[in-house]
CSV table of C-alpha atoms in Angstrom, one decimal:
chain,number,residue,atom,x,y,z
A,1,UNK,CA,0.0,0.0,0.0
A,2,UNK,CA,1.2,3.5,-0.8
A,3,UNK,CA,2.4,5.1,2.5
A,4,UNK,CA,1.1,8.5,1.4
A,5,UNK,CA,-2.5,7.3,1.5
A,6,UNK,CA,-2.4,6.2,5.2
A,7,UNK,CA,-2.8,9.7,6.7
A,8,UNK,CA,-5.7,10.4,4.3
A,9,UNK,CA,-7.4,7.2,5.4
A,10,UNK,CA,-6.9,8.1,9.1
A,11,UNK,CA,-8.4,11.5,8.5
A,12,UNK,CA,-11.3,10.1,6.6
A,13,UNK,CA,-12.0,7.5,9.4
A,14,UNK,CA,-11.7,10.0,12.3
A,15,UNK,CA,-15.3,11.3,12.3
A,16,UNK,CA,-16.5,7.7,12.6
A,17,UNK,CA,-14.2,6.9,15.5
A,18,UNK,CA,-15.2,10.1,17.4
A,19,UNK,CA,-18.9,9.3,16.9
A,20,UNK,CA,-18.4,5.7,18.1
A,21,UNK,CA,-16.5,6.9,21.2
A,22,UNK,CA,-19.1,9.5,22.0
A,23,UNK,CA,-21.9,7.0,21.7
A,24,UNK,CA,-20.2,4.5,23.9
A,25,UNK,CA,-19.5,7.2,26.5
A,26,UNK,CA,-23.2,8.2,26.5
A,27,UNK,CA,-24.2,4.6,26.9
A,28,UNK,CA,-21.7,4.2,29.8
A,29,UNK,CA,-23.2,7.2,31.6
A,30,UNK,CA,-26.7,5.8,31.1
A,31,UNK,CA,-25.7,2.4,32.5
A,32,UNK,CA,-24.0,4.1,35.5
A,33,UNK,CA,-27.2,6.1,36.2
A,34,UNK,CA,-29.4,3.0,35.9
A,35,UNK,CA,-27.1,1.1,38.3
A,36,UNK,CA,-27.1,4.0,40.8
A,37,UNK,CA,-30.9,4.3,40.6
A,38,UNK,CA,-31.5,0.5,41.1
A,39,UNK,CA,-29.0,0.1,44.0
A,40,UNK,CA,-30.2,3.3,45.8
A,41,UNK,CA,-33.8,2.3,45.5
A,42,UNK,CA,-33.0,-1.2,46.9
A,43,UNK,CA,-31.0,0.3,49.8
A,44,UNK,CA,-33.9,2.6,50.8
A,45,UNK,CA,-35.6,0.0,52.9
A,46,UNK,CA,-37.3,2.6,55.1
A,47,UNK,CA,-39.3,4.0,52.2
A,48,UNK,CA,-42.4,2.6,50.5
A,49,UNK,CA,-41.9,2.6,46.7
A,50,UNK,CA,-38.8,4.8,46.8
A,51,UNK,CA,-38.1,7.2,43.9
A,52,UNK,CA,-34.4,7.9,43.1
A,53,UNK,CA,-33.3,11.0,41.2
A,54,UNK,CA,-29.7,10.5,40.0
A,55,UNK,CA,-27.1,13.1,39.4
A,56,UNK,CA,-26.2,12.4,35.8
A,57,UNK,CA,-22.5,12.3,36.4
A,58,UNK,CA,-21.8,12.3,40.1
A,59,UNK,CA,-18.2,13.0,41.1
A,60,UNK,CA,-15.1,11.4,39.8
A,61,UNK,CA,-15.4,8.6,42.5
A,62,UNK,CA,-19.1,8.5,43.4
A,63,UNK,CA,-22.5,8.4,41.9
A,64,UNK,CA,-25.1,10.4,43.8
A,65,UNK,CA,-28.8,10.2,44.2
A,66,UNK,CA,-31.6,11.6,46.3
A,67,UNK,CA,-34.2,9.0,47.2
A,68,UNK,CA,-37.7,10.2,48.2
A,69,UNK,CA,-40.9,8.6,49.2
A,70,UNK,CA,-43.4,7.9,52.0
A,71,UNK,CA,-41.8,6.4,55.1
A,72,UNK,CA,-42.9,2.9,55.9
A,73,UNK,CA,-45.6,2.9,58.6
A,74,UNK,CA,-45.9,6.7,58.7
A,75,UNK,CA,-47.2,9.7,56.8
A,76,UNK,CA,-45.3,12.4,55.1
A,77,UNK,CA,-42.4,12.5,52.7
A,78,UNK,CA,-38.8,11.7,53.5
A,79,UNK,CA,-35.5,12.1,51.6
A,80,UNK,CA,-32.3,10.0,51.8
A,81,UNK,CA,-29.0,10.8,50.3
A,82,UNK,CA,-27.5,7.8,48.5
A,83,UNK,CA,-23.8,7.5,47.6
A,84,UNK,CA,-22.6,4.9,45.0
A,85,UNK,CA,-18.9,3.9,45.0
A,86,UNK,CA,-18.0,3.7,41.2
A,87,UNK,CA,-15.1,1.4,41.8
A,88,UNK,CA,-16.7,-1.0,44.3
A,89,UNK,CA,-20.2,-0.7,42.7
A,90,UNK,CA,-21.7,-0.5,46.2
A,91,UNK,CA,-24.0,2.0,47.9
A,92,UNK,CA,-24.4,3.7,51.3
A,93,UNK,CA,-27.5,5.5,52.2
A,94,UNK,CA,-28.1,8.2,54.8
A,95,UNK,CA,-30.9,8.5,57.3
A,96,UNK,CA,-34.4,9.5,56.4
A,97,UNK,CA,-34.8,13.3,56.6
A,98,UNK,CA,-38.1,15.2,56.5
A,99,UNK,CA,-38.6,16.5,52.9
A,100,UNK,CA,-39.9,19.8,54.3
A,101,UNK,CA,-36.3,20.7,55.3
A,102,UNK,CA,-35.3,20.5,51.6
A,103,UNK,CA,-38.3,22.5,50.4
A,104,UNK,CA,-39.6,19.5,48.5
A,105,UNK,CA,-43.1,19.5,49.7
A,106,UNK,CA,-45.8,21.7,48.1
A,107,UNK,CA,-46.7,25.0,49.9
A,108,UNK,CA,-50.1,25.0,51.6
Protein backbone atom coordinates (compact mmCIF):
# COMPACT_ATOMS: atom_id res chain seq x y z
CA UNK A 1 0.00 0.00 0.00
CA UNK A 2 1.20 3.48 -0.78
CA UNK A 3 2.36 5.11 2.49
CA UNK A 4 1.12 8.53 1.39
CA UNK A 5 -2.49 7.34 1.48
CA UNK A 6 -2.40 6.23 5.16
CA UNK A 7 -2.77 9.74 6.67
CA UNK A 8 -5.70 10.41 4.33
CA UNK A 9 -7.40 7.19 5.41
CA UNK A 10 -6.92 8.07 9.07
CA UNK A 11 -8.38 11.53 8.54
CA UNK A 12 -11.33 10.07 6.64
CA UNK A 13 -12.03 7.55 9.43
CA UNK A 14 -11.67 10.04 12.30
CA UNK A 15 -15.32 11.28 12.34
CA UNK A 16 -16.55 7.70 12.61
CA UNK A 17 -14.17 6.93 15.47
CA UNK A 18 -15.18 10.08 17.37
CA UNK A 19 -18.89 9.29 16.90
CA UNK A 20 -18.40 5.73 18.12
CA UNK A 21 -16.47 6.90 21.18
CA UNK A 22 -19.12 9.52 21.98
CA UNK A 23 -21.92 6.96 21.65
CA UNK A 24 -20.16 4.49 23.92
CA UNK A 25 -19.52 7.24 26.50
CA UNK A 26 -23.22 8.19 26.46
CA UNK A 27 -24.17 4.55 26.92
CA UNK A 28 -21.72 4.21 29.81
CA UNK A 29 -23.24 7.24 31.61
CA UNK A 30 -26.75 5.82 31.08
CA UNK A 31 -25.66 2.45 32.46
CA UNK A 32 -24.04 4.10 35.48
CA UNK A 33 -27.19 6.12 36.19
CA UNK A 34 -29.36 3.01 35.90
CA UNK A 35 -27.12 1.09 38.31
CA UNK A 36 -27.08 3.99 40.80
CA UNK A 37 -30.86 4.27 40.64
CA UNK A 38 -31.48 0.54 41.08
CA UNK A 39 -29.04 0.09 43.97
CA UNK A 40 -30.15 3.26 45.76
CA UNK A 41 -33.83 2.30 45.50
CA UNK A 42 -33.02 -1.15 46.86
CA UNK A 43 -31.02 0.34 49.75
CA UNK A 44 -33.90 2.63 50.76
CA UNK A 45 -35.57 0.00 52.93
CA UNK A 46 -37.28 2.61 55.14
CA UNK A 47 -39.28 4.02 52.20
CA UNK A 48 -42.36 2.58 50.53
CA UNK A 49 -41.93 2.62 46.73
CA UNK A 50 -38.77 4.77 46.75
CA UNK A 51 -38.08 7.17 43.89
CA UNK A 52 -34.44 7.94 43.08
CA UNK A 53 -33.26 11.04 41.22
CA UNK A 54 -29.71 10.46 40.02
CA UNK A 55 -27.07 13.11 39.44
CA UNK A 56 -26.23 12.36 35.77
CA UNK A 57 -22.46 12.28 36.36
CA UNK A 58 -21.81 12.35 40.11
CA UNK A 59 -18.22 12.98 41.14
CA UNK A 60 -15.06 11.39 39.84
CA UNK A 61 -15.38 8.64 42.49
CA UNK A 62 -19.06 8.52 43.42
CA UNK A 63 -22.51 8.36 41.88
CA UNK A 64 -25.08 10.40 43.79
CA UNK A 65 -28.84 10.24 44.16
CA UNK A 66 -31.65 11.63 46.27
CA UNK A 67 -34.18 8.98 47.23
CA UNK A 68 -37.66 10.16 48.20
CA UNK A 69 -40.91 8.59 49.24
CA UNK A 70 -43.38 7.86 52.00
CA UNK A 71 -41.76 6.38 55.10
CA UNK A 72 -42.94 2.85 55.88
CA UNK A 73 -45.62 2.90 58.58
CA UNK A 74 -45.86 6.70 58.70
CA UNK A 75 -47.22 9.69 56.85
CA UNK A 76 -45.29 12.39 55.09
CA UNK A 77 -42.37 12.48 52.68
CA UNK A 78 -38.75 11.71 53.47
CA UNK A 79 -35.46 12.13 51.61
CA UNK A 80 -32.35 10.00 51.84
CA UNK A 81 -28.97 10.79 50.28
CA UNK A 82 -27.45 7.82 48.48
CA UNK A 83 -23.77 7.52 47.56
CA UNK A 84 -22.59 4.92 45.02
CA UNK A 85 -18.92 3.94 44.96
CA UNK A 86 -18.05 3.74 41.24
CA UNK A 87 -15.11 1.41 41.81
CA UNK A 88 -16.74 -0.98 44.30
CA UNK A 89 -20.24 -0.65 42.73
CA UNK A 90 -21.73 -0.51 46.23
CA UNK A 91 -23.99 2.04 47.91
CA UNK A 92 -24.39 3.69 51.27
CA UNK A 93 -27.54 5.52 52.20
CA UNK A 94 -28.10 8.24 54.76
CA UNK A 95 -30.87 8.45 57.30
CA UNK A 96 -34.39 9.53 56.39
CA UNK A 97 -34.82 13.30 56.62
CA UNK A 98 -38.07 15.24 56.46
CA UNK A 99 -38.58 16.51 52.90
CA UNK A 100 -39.88 19.83 54.27
CA UNK A 101 -36.30 20.68 55.30
CA UNK A 102 -35.32 20.50 51.64
CA UNK A 103 -38.30 22.51 50.42
CA UNK A 104 -39.58 19.47 48.52
CA UNK A 105 -43.14 19.54 49.75
CA UNK A 106 -45.81 21.70 48.15
CA UNK A 107 -46.71 24.96 49.87
CA UNK A 108 -50.10 24.99 51.56
